[in-house]
Coordinates of C-alpha atoms and ligand atoms in Angstrom, one line a residue:
Chain A
X17 CA -28.7 28.6 -59.2
X18 CA -25.3 27.0 -59.5
X19 CA -23.6 24.9 -56.8
X20 CA -21.4 26.8 -54.5
X21 CA -17.8 25.6 -54.0
X22 CA -18.8 24.5 -50.4
X23 CA -21.6 22.4 -51.8
X24 CA -19.3 20.9 -54.5
X25 CA -17.0 19.9 -51.9
X26 CA -19.6 18.0 -49.9
X27 CA -20.6 20.7 -47.3
X28 CA -20.1 20.1 -43.6
X29 CA -19.5 16.4 -44.2
X30 CA -16.3 17.4 -46.2
X31 CA -15.4 19.6 -43.3
X32 CA -15.6 16.7 -40.9
X33 CA -13.8 14.5 -43.0
X34 CA -10.8 16.9 -43.5
X35 CA -10.4 18.3 -40.0
X36 CA -8.7 15.3 -38.4
X37 CA -6.4 14.8 -41.3
X38 CA -5.6 18.6 -41.3
X39 CA -5.3 19.2 -37.6
X40 CA -3.0 16.1 -37.2
X41 CA -0.7 17.4 -39.8
X42 CA -0.6 20.8 -38.2
X43 CA 0.0 19.3 -34.6
X44 CA 2.7 17.2 -36.1
X45 CA 4.6 20.0 -37.7
X46 CA 7.2 21.4 -35.2
X47 CA 7.7 24.6 -37.2
X48 CA 4.1 25.8 -36.3
X49 CA 2.7 23.4 -33.6
X50 CA 3.7 25.9 -30.8
X51 CA 1.1 28.4 -32.0
X52 CA -1.6 25.7 -31.2
X53 CA -2.3 25.3 -27.5
X54 CA -2.8 21.6 -26.9
X55 CA -4.3 21.7 -23.5
X56 CA -7.8 22.0 -24.9
X57 CA -7.4 19.8 -28.1
X58 CA -11.2 19.6 -28.6
X59 CA -11.7 23.4 -28.7
X60 CA -8.7 23.7 -30.9
X61 CA -10.2 21.3 -33.3
X62 CA -13.4 22.8 -33.4
X63 CA -11.6 26.1 -34.3
X64 CA -9.9 24.3 -37.1
X65 CA -13.4 23.4 -38.4
X66 CA -14.1 27.2 -38.6
X67 CA -11.0 27.5 -40.6
X68 CA -11.7 24.7 -43.0
X69 CA -15.4 26.0 -43.4
X70 CA -14.0 29.4 -44.3
X71 CA -11.4 27.9 -46.7
X72 CA -14.0 25.7 -48.4
X73 CA -16.1 28.9 -49.3
X74 CA -18.8 27.8 -46.6
X75 CA -21.3 29.8 -44.9
X76 CA -19.3 31.5 -41.8
X77 CA -19.6 34.4 -39.8
X78 CA -15.9 35.5 -40.1
X79 CA -14.8 38.7 -41.7
X80 CA -11.4 40.1 -42.3
X81 CA -11.6 41.9 -38.9
X82 CA -12.4 38.7 -37.2
X83 CA -9.6 36.8 -38.7
X84 CA -7.2 39.7 -37.8
X85 CA -8.3 39.7 -34.1
X86 CA -8.2 35.8 -34.0
X87 CA -4.5 35.9 -35.3
X88 CA -3.4 39.1 -33.7
X89 CA -1.9 37.4 -30.6
X90 CA -0.1 34.9 -32.9
X91 CA 1.4 37.8 -34.9
X92 CA 2.8 39.1 -31.6
X93 CA 4.3 35.8 -31.0
X94 CA 6.0 35.9 -34.5
X95 CA 3.5 34.5 -36.9
X96 CA 4.9 35.2 -40.5
X97 CA 4.8 34.1 -44.1
X98 CA 6.6 30.9 -43.6
X99 CA 4.1 29.9 -41.0
X100 CA 1.5 30.8 -43.3
X101 CA 3.0 28.7 -46.1
X102 CA 3.2 25.7 -43.9
X103 CA -0.4 25.9 -43.0
X104 CA -1.4 26.3 -46.6
X105 CA 0.9 23.3 -47.6
X106 CA -0.9 21.2 -45.0
X107 CA -4.4 22.3 -46.3
X108 CA -3.3 21.3 -49.8
X109 CA -1.9 18.0 -48.7
X110 CA -5.3 17.3 -46.8
X111 CA -7.4 18.0 -50.1
X112 CA -5.0 15.8 -52.1
X113 CA -5.3 13.0 -49.4
X114 CA -9.3 13.4 -49.9
X115 CA -8.9 13.0 -53.7
X116 CA -10.4 16.5 -54.2
X117 CA -10.5 17.3 -57.9
X118 CA -7.8 19.8 -58.8
X119 CA -9.9 22.6 -60.0
X120 CA -11.7 22.7 -56.6
X121 CA -8.4 22.3 -54.7
X122 CA -7.4 25.5 -56.7
X123 CA -10.3 27.4 -55.6
X124 CA -9.8 26.6 -51.9
X125 CA -6.2 27.5 -52.0
X126 CA -7.2 30.7 -53.7
X127 CA -9.5 31.6 -50.9
X128 CA -6.8 30.7 -48.3
X129 CA -4.2 32.9 -50.2
X130 CA -6.7 35.7 -50.1
X131 CA -6.6 35.9 -46.3
X132 CA -3.0 36.2 -46.0
X133 CA -2.9 39.8 -45.2
X134 CA -5.5 39.6 -42.7
X135 CA -4.1 36.6 -40.9
X136 CA -0.8 38.2 -40.7
X137 CA -2.3 41.7 -39.7
X138 CA -0.9 43.6 -42.6
Chain B
X17 CA -21.1 48.2 -15.6
X18 CA -22.3 44.8 -15.2
X19 CA -23.4 43.8 -11.8
X20 CA -23.4 40.4 -10.1
X21 CA -25.9 39.9 -7.2
X22 CA -25.2 37.0 -4.7
X23 CA -27.2 36.9 -1.5
X24 CA -27.9 40.5 -0.5
X25 CA -24.8 41.8 -1.9
X26 CA -24.2 43.3 -5.4
X27 CA -20.6 43.2 -6.9
X28 CA -19.3 44.8 -10.0
X29 CA -17.8 42.8 -12.7
X30 CA -14.3 43.9 -14.3
X31 CA -14.3 43.1 -18.0
X32 CA -13.5 39.4 -18.7
X33 CA -13.9 38.3 -15.2
X34 CA -15.6 35.0 -14.5
X35 CA -18.4 34.9 -11.9
X36 CA -15.9 33.1 -9.6
X37 CA -13.3 35.6 -10.0
X38 CA -15.7 38.3 -9.1
X39 CA -16.9 36.6 -6.1
X40 CA -13.3 35.6 -4.8
X41 CA -12.1 39.2 -5.4
X42 CA -15.0 40.3 -3.2
X43 CA -14.0 38.0 -0.6
X44 CA -17.2 35.9 -0.9
X45 CA -16.6 32.3 0.4
X46 CA -17.8 30.1 -2.4
X47 CA -16.4 26.5 -3.1
X48 CA -14.0 26.0 -5.9
X49 CA -10.9 24.0 -6.8
X50 CA -9.7 23.8 -10.4
X51 CA -10.9 27.0 -12.0
X52 CA -10.9 25.2 -15.2
X53 CA -14.2 23.8 -15.7
X54 CA -13.1 20.3 -14.7
X55 CA -14.2 19.6 -11.0
X56 CA -17.6 21.1 -10.8
X57 CA -17.0 22.4 -7.3
X58 CA -17.9 25.8 -8.2
X59 CA -21.6 24.9 -9.0
X60 CA -23.9 27.9 -8.8
X61 CA -27.4 28.6 -10.2
X62 CA -28.6 31.8 -11.9
X63 CA -32.0 32.8 -10.5
X64 CA -32.9 35.5 -12.9
X65 CA -32.5 34.0 -16.5
X66 CA -30.8 31.4 -18.7
X67 CA -26.9 30.9 -18.9
X68 CA -24.9 30.0 -22.0
X69 CA -24.1 26.3 -22.7
X70 CA -20.5 27.1 -22.5
X71 CA -20.8 27.5 -18.7
X72 CA -22.5 24.3 -18.3
X73 CA -19.9 21.6 -19.4
X74 CA -20.6 18.2 -18.2
X75 CA -23.7 19.1 -16.2
X76 CA -26.6 16.7 -16.0
X77 CA -29.5 17.8 -18.3
X78 CA -31.6 18.3 -15.3
X79 CA -29.2 20.7 -13.7
X80 CA -28.8 22.5 -17.1
X81 CA -32.5 23.2 -17.4
X82 CA -32.4 24.9 -14.0
X83 CA -29.7 27.3 -15.0
X84 CA -27.0 25.7 -13.0
X85 CA -23.6 26.7 -14.2
X86 CA -19.9 26.6 -13.3
X87 CA -18.8 29.9 -11.9
X88 CA -15.2 29.6 -13.2
X89 CA -16.8 29.3 -16.7
X90 CA -19.3 31.9 -16.9
X91 CA -18.2 35.6 -17.8
X92 CA -21.4 37.6 -17.6
X93 CA -22.3 39.9 -20.2
X94 CA -25.4 41.3 -18.5
X95 CA -26.6 41.9 -14.8
X96 CA -26.9 38.6 -13.3
X97 CA -28.2 37.1 -9.9
X98 CA -26.8 33.9 -8.7
X99 CA -27.0 31.6 -5.6
X100 CA -25.5 28.5 -4.2
X101 CA -27.0 25.3 -5.5
X102 CA -30.3 24.1 -3.9
X103 CA -28.6 21.7 -1.4
X104 CA -31.4 19.1 -1.4
X105 CA -31.0 18.8 -5.2
X106 CA -27.2 18.1 -5.4
X107 CA -25.9 17.2 -1.9
X108 CA -25.6 13.5 -1.0
X109 CA -24.6 12.3 2.4
X110 CA -22.6 9.3 3.1
X111 CA -21.0 7.5 6.0
X112 CA -17.4 6.0 5.8
X113 CA -17.8 2.4 6.3
X114 CA -14.1 1.3 5.4
X115 CA -10.7 2.9 5.4
X116 CA -7.8 0.9 4.3
X117 CA -4.2 2.0 3.9
X118 CA -3.0 0.5 0.7
X119 CA 0.4 2.0 1.4
X120 CA 1.9 4.8 3.3
X121 CA 0.4 7.6 1.1
X122 CA -2.6 5.9 -0.4
X123 CA -5.8 4.9 1.3
X124 CA -9.1 3.2 0.0
X125 CA -12.3 4.8 1.3
X126 CA -15.6 2.9 1.3
X127 CA -18.6 5.0 1.5
X128 CA -22.2 4.2 1.9
X129 CA -24.4 6.9 0.5
X130 CA -27.7 7.6 2.6
X131 CA -29.7 7.1 -0.7
X132 CA -28.5 4.8 -3.7
X133 CA -26.4 6.7 -6.0
X134 CA -26.8 6.4 -9.7
X135 CA -23.5 6.6 -11.2
X136 CA -21.0 5.1 -13.7
X137 CA -17.7 3.5 -12.6
X138 CA -15.1 6.2 -13.4
X139 CA -17.1 9.2 -12.6
X140 CA -16.1 11.3 -9.6
X141 CA -17.8 12.9 -6.7
X142 CA -17.0 16.1 -4.8
X143 CA -16.2 15.3 -1.2
X144 CA -17.0 18.1 1.1
X145 CA -15.8 18.5 4.7
X146 CA -17.7 20.0 7.5
X147 CA -15.9 23.3 7.0
X148 CA -16.8 23.5 3.2
X149 CA -13.3 22.2 1.8
X150 CA -14.3 20.3 -1.5
X151 CA -12.1 18.1 -3.6
X152 CA -12.8 15.6 -6.3
X153 CA -12.3 11.9 -6.0
X154 CA -13.0 9.2 -8.6
X155 CA -15.2 6.1 -8.1
X156 CA -13.4 2.9 -8.5
X157 CA -16.5 0.9 -7.6
X158 CA -18.9 -0.5 -10.0
X159 CA -22.6 0.1 -9.1
X160 CA -24.0 -3.3 -9.9
X161 CA -21.2 -5.2 -8.3
X162 CA -19.9 -3.2 -5.4
X163 CA -22.0 -2.3 -2.3
X164 CA -20.2 0.7 -1.5
X165 CA -18.6 3.7 -3.2
X166 CA -14.9 3.1 -3.3
X167 CA -12.2 6.0 -3.6
X168 CA -8.5 6.0 -3.5
X169 CA -7.0 9.0 -2.0
X170 CA -3.4 9.7 -2.5
X171 CA -1.7 12.0 0.3
X172 CA 0.0 15.1 -1.3
X173 CA 2.6 17.1 0.6
X174 CA 0.8 19.7 2.5
X175 CA -2.3 18.8 0.8
X176 CA -5.3 19.7 3.0
X177 CA -7.9 17.2 2.1
X178 CA -5.8 14.3 1.1
X179 CA -3.9 14.3 4.4
X180 CA -7.1 14.7 6.3
X181 CA -8.6 11.7 4.7
X182 CA -5.4 9.7 5.2
X183 CA -4.8 10.6 8.8
X184 CA -8.0 12.1 10.5
X185 CA -11.1 10.5 8.7
X186 CA -12.5 7.4 10.5
X187 CA -15.0 4.8 9.9
X188 CA -18.4 6.0 11.1
X189 CA -17.7 9.7 10.1
X190 CA -20.3 11.4 7.9
X191 CA -19.3 13.2 4.8
X192 CA -21.3 15.2 2.4
X193 CA -20.6 15.0 -1.4
X194 CA -21.8 16.3 -4.7
X195 CA -22.1 14.4 -7.9
X196 CA -21.4 12.1 -9.5
X197 CA -19.8 14.0 -12.5
X198 CA -17.6 13.3 -15.3
X199 CA -18.0 11.6 -18.7
X200 CA -15.0 9.3 -18.4
X201 CA -16.5 5.9 -18.1
X202 CA -17.3 2.7 -19.9
X203 CA -19.8 2.8 -22.7
X204 CA -21.3 -0.5 -23.8
X205 CA -21.8 0.7 -27.4
X206 CA -18.7 -1.1 -29.0
X207 CA -18.2 -4.4 -27.2
X208 CA -15.6 -5.5 -29.7
X209 CA -13.4 -2.4 -29.5
X210 CA -10.0 -2.8 -27.9
X211 CA -9.6 -0.3 -24.9
X212 CA -6.4 1.2 -23.8
X213 CA -6.5 2.4 -20.2
X214 CA -3.6 4.6 -19.1
X215 CA -3.3 6.1 -15.5
X216 CA -0.7 7.4 -13.3
X217 CA -0.9 7.3 -9.4
X218 CA -4.4 7.2 -8.2
X219 CA -5.6 7.8 -11.8
X220 CA -5.8 4.0 -11.3
X221 CA -9.0 4.5 -9.3
X222 CA -11.3 5.4 -12.2
X223 CA -9.6 2.9 -14.6
X224 CA -10.1 0.2 -12.0
X225 CA -13.9 1.0 -12.1
X226 CA -13.9 1.3 -16.0
X227 CA -12.1 -2.0 -16.5
X228 CA -14.2 -3.9 -14.0
X229 CA -17.3 -2.4 -15.5
X230 CA -16.2 -3.4 -19.0
X231 CA -15.6 -7.0 -17.9
X232 CA -18.7 -7.3 -16.0
X233 CA -20.6 -5.9 -19.3
X234 CA -18.9 -9.0 -21.1
X235 CA -16.7 -6.6 -23.2
X236 CA -15.3 -8.8 -25.9
X237 CA -12.3 -6.5 -27.2
X238 CA -9.1 -6.6 -25.3
X239 CA -8.6 -4.2 -22.4
X240 CA -5.1 -3.2 -21.8
X241 CA -4.5 -1.3 -18.6
X242 CA -1.2 0.5 -18.2
X243 CA -0.5 1.7 -14.5
X244 CA 2.4 4.2 -14.1
X245 CA 4.1 5.5 -10.8
X246 CA 7.5 6.6 -9.6
X247 CA 8.2 3.6 -7.4
X248 CA 7.2 0.0 -7.2
X249 CA 5.6 0.6 -3.8
X250 CA 3.2 3.0 -5.4
X251 CA 1.9 0.2 -7.8
X252 CA -0.7 -0.1 -5.1
X253 CA -3.0 -2.6 -6.8
X254 CA -0.4 -4.7 -8.4
X255 CA -1.5 -8.1 -6.9
X256 CA -5.1 -7.5 -7.4
X257 CA -4.6 -6.4 -11.2
X258 CA -2.5 -9.5 -11.8
X259 CA -5.2 -11.7 -10.5
X260 CA -7.7 -9.9 -12.6
X261 CA -5.6 -10.5 -15.7
X262 CA -5.4 -14.2 -14.7
X263 CA -9.2 -14.5 -14.5
X264 CA -9.9 -12.8 -17.7
X265 CA -8.2 -13.6 -21.1
X266 CA -8.9 -10.3 -22.5
X267 CA -7.7 -8.1 -19.7
X268 CA -4.0 -7.2 -19.7
X269 CA -2.0 -5.4 -17.1
X270 CA 1.2 -3.6 -17.4
X271 CA 2.9 -1.8 -14.5
X272 CA 5.5 0.8 -15.3
X273 CA 7.8 2.8 -12.9
X274 CA 9.9 5.9 -13.7
X275 CA 12.1 6.1 -10.5
X276 CA 13.3 2.5 -10.4
X277 CA 14.8 -0.1 -12.6
X278 CA 12.6 -2.7 -14.4
X279 CA 12.2 -5.8 -12.4
X280 CA 10.3 -9.0 -13.3
X281 CA 7.2 -7.9 -15.0
X282 CA 7.5 -4.2 -14.1
X283 CA 8.6 -2.0 -17.1
X284 CA 10.9 1.1 -16.6
X285 CA 9.5 4.2 -18.2
X286 CA 6.5 6.4 -18.5
X287 CA 3.1 4.5 -18.6
X288 CA 1.8 6.5 -21.6
X289 CA 5.1 6.2 -23.6
X290 CA 5.1 2.5 -23.0
X291 CA 1.4 2.0 -23.9
X292 CA 1.8 4.1 -27.2
X293 CA 5.0 2.4 -28.3
X294 CA 3.2 -1.0 -27.8
X295 CA 0.2 0.3 -29.5
X296 CA 1.2 2.8 -32.2
X297 CA -2.0 2.7 -34.2
X298 CA -5.0 3.8 -32.2
X299 CA -7.4 4.0 -35.1
X300 CA -10.1 1.9 -34.0
X301 CA -9.3 2.0 -30.2
X302 CA -10.9 3.7 -27.3
X303 CA -8.4 5.5 -25.1
X304 CA -9.0 6.2 -21.3
X305 CA -6.5 8.7 -19.7
X306 CA -6.5 9.4 -16.0
X307 CA -4.3 11.0 -13.4
X308 CA -1.7 13.9 -13.5
X309 CA -2.8 16.6 -15.9
X310 CA 0.7 16.9 -17.6
X311 CA 0.4 13.1 -18.4
X312 CA -3.2 13.4 -19.5
X313 CA -2.8 16.4 -21.9
X314 CA 0.4 15.1 -23.4
X315 CA -1.2 11.6 -24.0
X316 CA -4.4 13.0 -25.3
X317 CA -2.4 14.7 -28.0
X318 CA -0.3 11.6 -28.8
X319 CA -3.3 9.4 -28.9
X320 CA -5.1 11.9 -31.3
X321 CA -2.0 12.1 -33.6
X322 CA -1.8 8.2 -33.5
X323 CA -5.2 7.9 -35.1
X324 CA -7.7 7.9 -32.1
X325 CA -10.8 9.7 -32.9
X326 CA -11.4 12.6 -30.5
X327 CA -14.7 11.1 -29.4
X328 CA -12.8 7.8 -28.4
X329 CA -10.5 9.6 -26.1
X330 CA -11.9 9.7 -22.6
X331 CA -9.9 11.7 -20.1
X332 CA -9.9 12.9 -16.6
X333 CA -7.1 15.2 -15.6
X334 CA -6.6 15.4 -11.8
X335 CA -6.0 19.1 -11.5
X336 CA -4.3 19.4 -8.3
X337 CA -2.5 22.8 -8.3
X338 CA -3.0 24.9 -5.4
X339 CA -5.6 27.3 -6.4
X340 CA -6.8 29.0 -3.2
X341 CA -6.6 32.8 -3.5
X342 CA -4.3 33.4 -0.6
X343 CA -0.9 31.8 -0.2
X344 CA -0.8 29.4 2.7
X345 CA 1.8 30.1 5.3
X346 CA 1.5 27.5 7.8
X347 CA 1.1 23.7 7.5
X348 CA -2.3 22.7 8.4
Ligands
FAD17 C1 -11.7 15.1 -11.9 C2 -10.7 14.7 -10.7 C3 -10.7 13.5 -10.2 C4 -9.8 13.3 -9.1 N1 -9.8 12.0 -8.7 C5 -8.8 11.7 -7.7 C6 -8.7 10.5 -7.1 O1 -9.3 9.6 -7.4 N2 -7.7 10.3 -6.2 C7 -6.8 11.3 -5.7 O2 -6.0 11.0 -4.9 N3 -6.9 12.5 -6.2 C8 -7.9 12.8 -7.1 N4 -8.1 14.1 -7.6 C9 -7.4 15.2 -7.0 C10 -8.1 15.7 -5.8 O3 -9.3 16.3 -6.1 C11 -7.3 16.8 -5.0 O4 -6.8 17.9 -5.8 C12 -6.0 16.2 -4.2 O5 -6.5 15.1 -3.3 C13 -5.3 17.2 -3.6 O6 -6.2 18.0 -2.7 P1 -5.6 18.3 -1.2 O7 -6.7 19.3 -0.5 O8 -5.0 17.4 -0.4 O9 -4.4 19.4 -1.6 P2 -4.4 21.0 -1.8 O10 -4.5 21.4 -0.3 O11 -5.5 21.4 -2.6 O12 -3.1 21.2 -2.3 C14 -2.9 21.1 -3.7 C15 -1.4 21.1 -3.9 O13 -0.9 22.3 -3.5 C16 0.3 22.0 -2.9 N5 0.5 23.0 -1.7 C17 0.3 22.7 -0.2 N6 0.6 23.7 0.4 C18 0.9 24.7 -0.4 C19 1.3 26.0 -0.1 N7 1.4 26.7 1.1 N8 1.6 26.9 -1.3 C20 1.5 26.3 -2.4 N9 1.1 25.0 -2.8 C21 0.8 24.2 -1.7 C22 0.1 20.7 -2.3 O14 1.4 20.0 -2.1 C23 -0.5 19.9 -3.3 O15 0.2 19.5 -4.4 C24 -9.0 14.3 -8.7 C25 -9.2 15.6 -9.2 C26 -9.9 15.9 -10.3 C27 -10.1 17.2 -10.8
HEM18 C1 -4.7 30.1 -44.4 C2 -5.3 31.1 -43.8 C3 -6.0 31.0 -42.4 C4 -7.4 31.1 -42.2 C5 -8.4 31.4 -43.2 C6 -7.5 30.9 -40.8 C7 -8.8 30.9 -40.2 C8 -8.9 30.8 -38.8 C9 -10.1 30.7 -38.2 C10 -11.6 31.0 -38.9 C11 -10.1 30.6 -36.8 C12 -11.1 30.4 -35.7 C13 -11.1 31.7 -35.0 C14 -12.0 31.6 -33.7 O1 -13.0 30.9 -33.9 O2 -11.6 32.0 -32.6 C15 -8.6 30.4 -36.8 C16 -8.0 30.1 -35.4 C17 -6.6 29.8 -35.3 N1 -5.7 29.9 -36.3 FE1 -6.0 30.4 -38.2 N2 -6.4 30.8 -40.2 C18 -5.3 30.8 -41.2 C19 -3.9 30.7 -41.0 C20 -3.3 30.4 -39.9 C21 -1.9 30.2 -39.5 C22 -0.9 30.3 -40.7 C23 -1.8 29.8 -38.3 C24 -0.5 29.5 -37.5 C25 0.6 28.8 -37.9 C26 -3.0 29.9 -37.6 C27 -3.4 29.4 -36.2 C28 -4.5 29.6 -35.6 C29 -4.7 29.3 -34.3 C30 -3.6 28.9 -33.3 C31 -6.0 29.4 -34.0 C32 -6.8 29.3 -32.7 C33 -6.8 30.7 -31.8 C34 -7.4 30.6 -30.6 O3 -7.0 29.6 -29.9 O4 -8.2 31.3 -30.2 N3 -4.0 30.2 -38.6 N4 -8.0 30.6 -37.9
FES19 S1 -15.1 23.6 -12.2 FE1 -15.0 25.6 -11.5 S2 -13.6 25.6 -9.9 FE2 -13.4 23.6 -10.8

């Protein structure tokens, strides 16, 4: 059996390495950080682990329906394509910072892009 | 319909309602304070089954095993039967052996527990008045050094417990308490690591405990304590901290005030902002944050953004919002 994308990236270890880099970028970005409640930083960071696990093609319990309901309150608050693009940009920059080979990065970005309609509830 | 049994009564839970919310709505008199899982005042025990770990943040393993949980953190998804904690298990008794007014609004309380308390400096206990009013106060004492438990209580306008402690409580009085609780304390796992301690107001109490605990444990990294308050008068342990700094080359103290100009060694500005401008890179540091929730939450985020690992940020937010269910009309 061939290695999955998640395994090639290094699995849970890769998620751990990426989450702080990624979440710091998101929290520092004034165009999107108002979506991220910072009163419970730890819980929010754990949710970003779910995000990364999913984008890395890892085992997760999320379906389009869950993604929709997780982001529905944000869409009500104005979440749009620009915000989506910003998050995708931080994801890409995180992978670059970790020297992830470009073919794997492309795969991750593909997974992220495929969720756009669910995340934006379209 | 999910039902909640407490004592001889059964109540119906509305969707999404916590156990605490159900009991308060039904006018059941249970202790609580922060409603945010921080203070542990609302500790209850489930008598007919297990509870999810998410309702047990920070509880001792022994309590967790016995299905103790925080009523404000549990939204039941099945019928559940709960009771107040077994008093013998968690209630401590103490006698007030010292009361010292450090300034007009802050007093130092020394307690002697009836049985020795196993705790870490920086943890907190929930003091309970005879009538059941319960509030959290942090431990400024260090177990192996100080004979008594030491608390610093700051009077808040109209605050019930804090005014009572400042004005009415007397040496010789008896108090009940629960605890200790909390995970904001010194860990002897990295003695070379620099520690950054930031506190506002009586947030200094746990930090005093943590700093002295670290020094006693021969901590080798630098310990930087930033204390912030509005006025110079509120820098209530200034002398004592300066002396501590003189006696320990690796302990550094910085006083910051927001409501007055800088004088001598007192800086003007917010303690957290001054601390982070002096230490912009927190990569290898451990950060302790205690005091007003607004400061703690902002500082936690900045500390994280400035490179501190999440597990190296220890925080105690002194949630003080008035959370009683009815508006109070008269001054007590
Ligand atoms: C983990 C933790 C550790 C803590 N450690 C410390 C410590 O070491 N030292 C310390 O001093 N404090 C500490 N606190 C805070 C402490 O627990 C209490 O919250 C504080 O002393 C106020 O209690 P109180 O009963 O005096 O005020 P409350 O009566 O609970 O009043 C709370 C607030 O409501 C306001 N209020 C009063 N009357 C009314 C009204 N009619 N309507 C609306 N609002 C009103 C008060 O002005 C006050 O600001 C800690 C809190 C936590 C959670
Ligand atoms: C790129 C595609 C995205 C994917 C795959 C994704 C995935 C996820 C996942 C799996 C969760 C966890 C849900 C939970 O456990 O409750 C989550 C939560 C969250 N996401 Fe996304 N997300 C994406 C884009 C975005 C964007 C563009 C934003 C906003 C700018 C955003 C903001 C959030 C927030 C704020 C939460 C936490 C919600 C909460 O507190 O409950 N996400 N996301
Ligand atoms: S922990 Fe539940 S009221 Fe504070």
